[in-house]
Amino acid sequence: MTTVADILKFVETLAPRAMKMDWDNVGLLCGSRTAPVTKILVALDPFEHVCAEAAEWGAQLIVTHHPMIFRPLSGVTDDTSIGRGLMTLIRNGISAVNAHTNLDQAPGGVNDELARKLALVNVEVVNPCGTTENGEPWGLLRMGQVPEQPLEAFLNRVKTLLSCESLRYVNGGRPVRKVCVGGGSCADGMHEAIAAGCDTFVTADVKYNQFWDARDLGLNLIDAGHFYTENPVVAVLAEKLSAAFPEVEVKISESHRDCMKFF
Amino acid sequence: MTTVADILKFVETLAPRAMKMDWDNVGLLCGSRTAPVTKILVALDPFEHVCAEAAEWGAQLIVTHHPMIFRPLSGVTDDTSIGRGLMTLIRNGISAVNAHTNLDQAPGGVNDELARKLALVNVEVVNPCGTTENGEPWGLLRMGQVPEQPLEAFLNRVKTLLSCESLRYVNGGRPVRKVCVGGGSCADGMHEAIAAGCDTFVTADVKYNQFWDARDLGLNLIDAGHFYTENPVVAVLAEKLSAAFPEVEVKISESHRDCMKFF
Amino acid sequence: MTTVADILKFVETLAPRAMKMDWDNVGLLCGSRTAPVTKILVALDPFEHVCAEAAEWGAQLIVTHHPMIFRPLSGVTDDTSIGRGLMTLIRNGISAVNAHTNLDQAPGGVNDELARKLALVNVEVVNPCGTTENGEPWGLLRMGQVPEQPLEAFLNRVKTLLSCESLRYVNGGRPVRKVCVGGGSCADGMHEAIAAGCDTFVTADVKYNQFWDARDLGLNLIDAGHFYTENPVVAVLAEKLSAAFPEVEVKISESHRDCMKFF
Amino acid sequence: MTTVADILKFVETLAPRAMKMDWDNVGLLCGSRTAPVTKILVALDPFEHVCAEAAEWGAQLIVTHHPMIFRPLSGVTDDTSIGRGLMTLIRNGISAVNAHTNLDQAPGGVNDELARKLALVNVEVVNPCGTTENGEPWGLLRMGQVPEQPLEAFLNRVKTLLSCESLRYVNGGRPVRKVCVGGGSCADGMHEAIAAGCDTFVTADVKYNQFWDARDLGLNLIDAGHFYTENPVVAVLAEKLSAAFPEVEVKISESHRDCMKFF
Amino acid sequence: MTTVADILKFVETLAPRAMKMDWDNVGLLCGSRTAPVTKILVALDPFEHVCAEAAEWGAQLIVTHHPMIFRPLSGVTDDTSIGRGLMTLIRNGISAVNAHTNLDQAPGGVNDELARKLALVNVEVVNPCGTTENGEPWGLLRMGQVPEQPLEAFLNRVKTLLSCESLRYVNGGRPVRKVCVGGGSCADGMHEAIAAGCDTFVTADVKYNQFWDARDLGLNLIDAGHFYTENPVVAVLAEKLSAAFPEVEVKISESHRDCMKFF
Amino acid sequence: MTTVADILKFVETLAPRAMKMDWDNVGLLCGSRTAPVTKILVALDPFEHVCAEAAEWGAQLIVTHHPMIFRPLSGVTDDTSIGRGLMTLIRNGISAVNAHTNLDQAPGGVNDELARKLALVNVEVVNPCGTTENGEPWGLLRMGQVPEQPLEAFLNRVKTLLSCESLRYVNGGRPVRKVCVGGGSCADGMHEAIAAGCDTFVTADVKYNQFWDARDLGLNLIDAGHFYTENPVVAVLAEKLSAAFPEVEVKISESHRDCMKFF
């Protein structure tokens, strides 16, 4: 019978622990590695409503990108959203496994999927941190080419391909040819992107001074949203789990959407 | 003849140094306190193009909210935007004065003006840090009331009153009655806002996890943009300088707009 | 109906949060403050077997001295004893409340009870940290007098009164007249004890060099065991809870004994 | 003529400085390397009474395991036991040499001797830190086998072989087959011991929570006393010094016993 | 009979411990407070040759400004000058008492004596740290007036009055009227001196960049030598000890001179 | 046309950035790398009067040893000497390039030139940090031999060869044969010098306790002044720049002398 340990081992094959950043928390963060698994709910975040959805559906495991526990906890109570989520999981015998920065950095992970979604070609790792056993480089950012086009055309492309409601951006004053991507909060990587010859950078959670820095550096900087730049990996995870464990039912969370809206 | 020292003294009457945060850098950051002043350019930021505008117009002083130098500098060269801005100022004999967190916290400063723009009533300082000589409380955030209204109505009001192109927000599930405001990056103050009984918080530079935290806490959180939430104070500064120094020409920067756009 | 919040409030009347040490973790560390309570299990420690006993007995709350979570947790899994304990509590709807260094320091807490057990008279707080609203001094250590007696007689008394299996001690070369007590690991307080005029110190977890330091300083130092010096407060807690909440069943853990044995 | 420098050199052949831990203080800590030596007193500790014994006997050198100075000194006065010890040495022209963590870790040192005393077989270094020129691994802990036996039988063996007055222990619920040893305060090594396949760990200065941790981990943990687990090396040191310097009189301290007693 | 404790108590009346800087080490740093004293050697430093002089003369105590031990010691051996000094003291039953920054800061201490030597008038403490029970302010630097004179004349005066072999200085471009003094390494106080209205600063151990800073600030900065600016207090100490303890012989070290020469 | 970038590249060939210490600030610290250069002023320090001299002479570049900015700047105003210097440079279109600890450590740099000036023979790097591509060792200190001579003779030689007004020194009690040199504040290297077999050390900015340490260690320690030990490299820099850029006029500052005098 398939157990949490089997799933965990498979997830850590896709996104090895050794690829995570030092400050990160990944792997089995709730539950039991010996628990049998017949249903897995996959989602970007292990938020309270995702835990509730898992319980309602009868899952024994949630697999997410963000960790169930990020800052170590001093209590598990229903005073906090994390506490409520954990209590829902535990009461329903659900374990929680995640791959965070290891999945950002792994070949085929968050950023490779983001590059694929945006139809970049000749995709490479920017400043690789190492090489896998198969000789594939890994690291945080990806870059690739698009047919030369005005920024506006590329903005349209990003919005459509990632299904974003809206984008925030600064015009660096250059047409788009070589694009760097970093799902989530990667705007600090803009200097790396420029040094690698990119004219455009797609990431999220960009702050006021970062937009201005990009403008001063002549970089088109696009904030496509944390959710929209990372969520594409969820489908990849679900497919790979499904393929590897045909006896297990794998479902993508239906309740989890970005809570942030534009007006 | 009016000098930089006179203007500096006046600015530090509006926004006393003692009100600045420990890590901040405010006051005279470039130039000479003995320089005579006949023209002052006022702007939110002392960016390179603002320095150029000041030079073209023939100003001897720029007065801004953000500091010319934030992280101490190891060089002043034209390799960086800050270096180019400083060189423009110095070559044209222009000084730079600013009031940053002291202006955020002062009575009549950034956050009082933001509250006024949003037509809040019964405005109070949230968790005052101290009291001025005139007995006025001062501190970072402000809160006040609006006629009870659905969130959508309030979003419309914010967008119109601050002339924002677009807003980002999360719906906390409550009507709007008591609103907290913090211009710029104040989203960490959301717990203070809730503790003070607010249902809605207007600030900027909000990150993914902060939107989710707000939702979990039942707070309407609105990111109206760093520029749009702080820029209102520029007109206030210009008026007060003009009134205090009738012999000096005071102008608001015409070149400085938010560089970030929505798509 | 009595709730966890009611019990917590009462416990924090006995041992106010303000009396805890900076690094400590006390209060509601697991569960829900709105949960109704009809059965409370009281124990020195919230170890796994105590959680299991609470579940078997049908308690909705455990009240302990040591905290359920001391070092903040990065995961709640059955790989660790703490994780297993928490999962038992949560699956059985049991909350966990504790008072640790606040109970050590409070009037009537761990150290007052230890002094009472040892029949010290004229008991005082050594170096009080403050005074309660009722004017009672509070602080970590207590001291009091016994009729002058040889060390051996006092050792016998300690062993009998605390029901210890055995004691570890060093002979400071003085008869016993004025005794300092500090339940648990308080041996660093020996300099305070001497400065306060004590000839004898009863505490626990004493290390090799601390025994030698005591000998050099002419202090009789007695290690009566962490469990035996702190456990007396458990009966006090149980009684006070019972008296305050007559409608609630209060029981002292039957499974919790010191796991350490002498041979 | 044999000098302090000759003895020091020999001691640092047995226990090379490079094997000490970073925070440790070893070697010549008092006196003069050119002083001639005809009498050496060897002891576990350089306590005040050992210094006095050395002076009375007419020794020119004490060789100990623990350092004469551990925390660097701000004064050498007779207000403290260390000051009195140092003054006794200096007034009597006695030098002090020690080997502490270097002797714990060296082949043939504290922990090899403890393993030998307990008749462990197939003794190995647990997680070696390096290898000597002769290819011998070195490191802190040792492990070895005993004929399978119930814990009680092994407790009896430890008590007899180390001449302990009494032992403190927790029963991990397993028979004794593979034993890890670490003289002095090594209980933090219990995770290493378990990872190396040991069922039983003999060390000292064990604290309350460490006994419970061992129980949770199913490890038999025995506190045989700091003195009794380290003192066996004293005879080894004395013999080796005697053999290497036949012209020098070497004596083991007669006054030094453990000051801690059981009652 | 006069003891070390009596002398220590008197020294700490002249220079209370509470006036020392946090990082300093003062008081009884070697020997025994119960030792009887008939001869005291007083010197600026407790260097090896001063210890030897004390031993030869038969003193039981040295009283110095600089501490016998500054950085805490990990050993007391004849490998180091401090070790040799301590061993000389201990072998000869000599104690060591000192008053360092407490004597710098005390009324009547190092800096008051330096001001007196230089015939400053209207002497005040620069930025007092506190006030003694007698209402006298205390603190590090002193300042006072001299009849207005060219720098050269004042240099001549300093050289003569302090018996310096030579001076190092920078000309700040101003006549000498108000002089700040700080014996030893006080050049960092130059900003305080200027803020207090001084034109001239006498101190020691001045570095290259400090001379340039002084020149830029228009301050005459004179390095009169660490020894020559602090040694005057030695005679004061000797006199006060002699007057307070007429039964004790007090002598100023004859062997201690500055070891640094000019060429 | 020769640009600042060309000069910078050449300077960093002489003194590679990789040879600088971690805390140092070197390279282009003011101005523009694209500025054309026809006149270079070379000096030890980029002080205010050197900047003024460069402006008067019409230079487009100053090349110095010490950095224009050492502690990062929070402002560029005429309140400070550094601010005034920077403003003079920028207003006159002058860039500033420097090589500091990289020039100290480079072959042919500050310390090789000091050794050459003092006519040391068989000059070697003390404790080299690395080797250049040409196989030359590099590092901070240099040492070499002189014909055996009394200290006084050597002092005379140093004073004459470096054109010092006066020297400060301590006599270590040995004739001079093997000399270590470290321009500027290198007295902490005295232990390295002794370990390398030197009897004499020439450096600057020596403090009181360092003279005494040298005396205790039997080392002749000579403070020849920060300016006089480092300034020789200025002529070397000027010559090399002149030879490499014959089309550029290179001049050594005429206004820069040591501001410190002896009296």
Coordinates of N, CA, C and O in Angstrom, one line a residue, chain E residues 156-215:
Chain E
N156 N 55.8 74.8 24.1 CA 56.9 75.0 25.0 C 56.5 74.7 26.5 O 57.2 74.0 27.2
R157 N 55.4 75.3 26.8 CA 54.9 75.2 28.2 C 54.6 73.7 28.5 O 54.9 73.2 29.5
V158 N 53.9 73.0 27.5 CA 53.5 71.6 27.8 C 54.8 70.8 27.9 O 54.9 70.0 28.9
K159 N 55.7 71.0 27.1 CA 57.0 70.2 27.1 C 57.7 70.4 28.4 O 58.2 69.4 29.0
T160 N 57.8 71.6 28.8 CA 58.5 71.9 30.1 C 57.7 71.4 31.3 O 58.2 70.7 32.1
L161 N 56.4 71.7 31.3 CA 55.6 71.3 32.5 C 55.5 69.8 32.7 O 55.4 69.3 33.8
L162 N 55.4 69.1 31.6 CA 55.3 67.6 31.7 C 56.6 66.9 31.5 O 56.7 65.7 31.5
S163 N 57.7 67.7 31.3 CA 59.0 67.1 31.2 C 59.1 66.1 30.0 O 59.7 65.1 30.1
C164 N 58.4 66.4 28.9 CA 58.4 65.5 27.7 C 59.7 65.7 27.0 O 60.3 66.9 26.9
E165 N 60.2 64.7 26.4 CA 61.4 64.8 25.6 C 61.0 65.5 24.3 O 61.8 66.3 23.8
S166 N 59.9 65.3 23.7 CA 59.5 65.9 22.5 C 57.9 65.8 22.4 O 57.3 65.0 23.1
L167 N 57.4 66.6 21.5 CA 55.9 66.5 21.3 C 55.6 66.3 19.8 O 56.4 66.6 19.0
R168 N 54.5 65.7 19.5 CA 54.0 65.6 18.2 C 52.7 66.5 18.1 O 51.9 66.4 19.1
Y169 N 52.5 67.2 17.1 CA 51.3 68.1 17.1 C 50.9 68.5 15.7 O 51.6 68.3 14.7
V170 N 49.6 69.0 15.6 CA 49.2 69.6 14.3 C 48.7 71.0 14.7 O 48.1 71.2 15.7
N171 N 49.0 71.9 13.8 CA 48.6 73.3 14.1 C 47.2 73.5 13.5 O 47.0 73.4 12.3
G172 N 46.3 73.9 14.4 CA 44.9 74.1 13.9 C 44.7 75.5 13.4 O 43.6 75.8 13.0
G173 N 45.7 76.3 13.5 CA 45.6 77.6 12.9 C 45.0 78.7 13.9 O 44.5 79.7 13.4
R174 N 45.0 78.3 15.2 CA 44.3 79.3 16.1 C 45.3 79.5 17.3 O 46.0 78.6 17.7
P175 N 45.2 80.6 17.9 CA 46.0 80.8 19.1 C 45.3 79.9 20.2 O 44.2 79.5 20.1
V176 N 46.1 79.8 21.3 CA 45.7 78.9 22.4 C 45.0 79.7 23.5 O 45.6 80.6 24.0
R177 N 43.8 79.4 23.8 CA 43.0 80.1 24.9 C 42.3 79.1 25.8 O 42.4 79.2 27.0
K178 N 41.6 78.1 25.1 CA 40.9 77.2 25.9 C 41.3 75.8 25.6 O 41.2 75.3 24.4
V179 N 41.8 75.0 26.6 CA 42.5 73.8 26.3 C 41.7 72.6 26.9 O 41.3 72.7 28.1
C180 N 41.6 71.6 26.2 CA 41.0 70.3 26.7 C 42.1 69.3 26.9 O 43.1 69.3 26.1
V181 N 42.1 68.6 28.0 CA 43.1 67.6 28.3 C 42.5 66.2 28.5 O 41.4 66.1 29.1
G182 N 43.2 65.2 28.0 CA 42.7 63.8 28.2 C 44.0 62.9 28.2 O 44.5 62.6 27.2
G183 N 44.4 62.5 29.4 CA 45.7 61.7 29.5 C 45.5 60.4 28.8 O 44.4 59.8 28.9
G184 N 46.5 59.9 28.2 CA 46.4 58.6 27.4 C 45.7 58.8 26.1 O 45.8 59.8 25.5
S185 N 45.1 57.7 25.6 CA 44.5 57.6 24.3 C 43.1 58.2 24.2 O 42.1 57.5 24.2
C186 N 43.0 59.6 24.2 CA 41.7 60.2 24.2 C 41.4 61.0 23.0 O 40.5 61.8 23.0
A187 N 42.1 60.8 21.9 CA 42.0 61.6 20.7 C 40.6 61.6 20.1 O 40.1 62.6 19.5
D188 N 39.9 60.5 20.3 CA 38.5 60.4 19.8 C 37.6 61.5 20.5 O 36.5 61.8 20.0
G189 N 38.0 62.0 21.6 CA 37.3 63.1 22.3 C 37.4 64.4 21.6 O 36.9 65.4 22.1
M190 N 38.1 64.5 20.4 CA 38.3 65.8 19.9 C 37.0 66.6 19.5 O 36.9 67.8 19.6
H191 N 36.0 65.8 19.1 CA 34.7 66.4 18.7 C 34.0 67.0 19.9 O 33.5 68.1 19.9
E192 N 34.1 66.3 21.1 CA 33.6 66.9 22.3 C 34.3 68.2 22.7 O 33.7 69.1 23.2
A193 N 35.7 68.1 22.5 CA 36.5 69.3 22.9 C 36.1 70.5 22.1 O 35.9 71.6 22.6
I194 N 35.9 70.3 20.7 CA 35.5 71.4 19.9 C 34.1 71.9 20.2 O 33.8 73.1 20.4
A195 N 33.2 70.9 20.5 CA 31.8 71.3 20.8 C 31.8 72.2 22.1 O 30.9 73.0 22.3
A196 N 32.8 71.9 23.0 CA 32.8 72.6 24.2 C 33.6 74.0 24.1 O 33.8 74.7 25.1
G197 N 34.0 74.3 22.9 CA 34.6 75.6 22.6 C 36.1 75.6 22.8 O 36.7 76.7 22.9
C198 N 36.8 74.4 22.9 CA 38.2 74.4 23.0 C 38.9 74.7 21.7 O 38.4 74.3 20.6
D199 N 40.1 75.3 21.7 CA 40.9 75.5 20.5 C 42.1 74.5 20.5 O 42.7 74.3 19.4
T200 N 42.3 73.8 21.6 CA 43.5 73.1 21.7 C 43.2 71.8 22.6 O 42.4 71.9 23.5
F201 N 43.8 70.7 22.2 CA 43.6 69.4 22.9 C 44.9 68.7 23.2 O 45.7 68.5 22.2
V202 N 45.2 68.4 24.4 CA 46.4 67.6 24.8 C 46.0 66.2 25.1 O 45.3 66.0 26.1
T203 N 46.6 65.3 24.4 CA 46.3 63.9 24.7 C 47.5 63.1 24.2 O 48.6 63.6 24.1
A204 N 47.3 61.7 23.9 CA 48.4 60.9 23.5 C 48.0 59.8 22.5 O 46.8 59.7 22.2
D205 N 48.9 59.0 22.0 CA 48.6 57.9 21.0 C 47.8 58.4 19.8 O 47.0 57.6 19.3
V206 N 48.1 59.6 19.4 CA 47.3 60.1 18.2 C 47.7 59.5 16.9 O 48.9 59.3 16.7
K207 N 46.8 59.1 16.1 CA 47.1 58.5 14.8 C 47.0 59.5 13.7 O 46.4 60.5 13.8
Y208 N 47.6 59.0 12.5 CA 47.7 59.9 11.3 C 46.4 60.6 11.0 O 46.3 61.8 10.9
N209 N 45.3 59.8 10.9 CA 44.1 60.4 10.4 C 43.5 61.3 11.5 O 42.8 62.2 11.1
Q210 N 43.8 61.1 12.7 CA 43.3 62.0 13.8 C 44.0 63.3 13.7 O 43.4 64.4 13.9
F211 N 45.3 63.3 13.4 CA 46.0 64.6 13.2 C 45.3 65.4 12.1 O 45.0 66.6 12.1
W212 N 45.0 64.7 11.0 CA 44.4 65.4 9.8 C 42.9 65.8 10.2 O 42.5 66.9 9.7
D213 N 42.2 65.0 10.9 CA 40.9 65.4 11.3 C 41.0 66.7 12.1 O 40.2 67.6 11.9
A214 N 41.9 66.8 13.0 CA 42.1 68.0 13.9 C 42.4 69.2 13.0 O 41.8 70.3 13.2
R215 N 43.2 69.0 12.1 CA 43.6 70.1 11.2 C 42.4 70.6 10.4 O 42.1 71.8 10.3

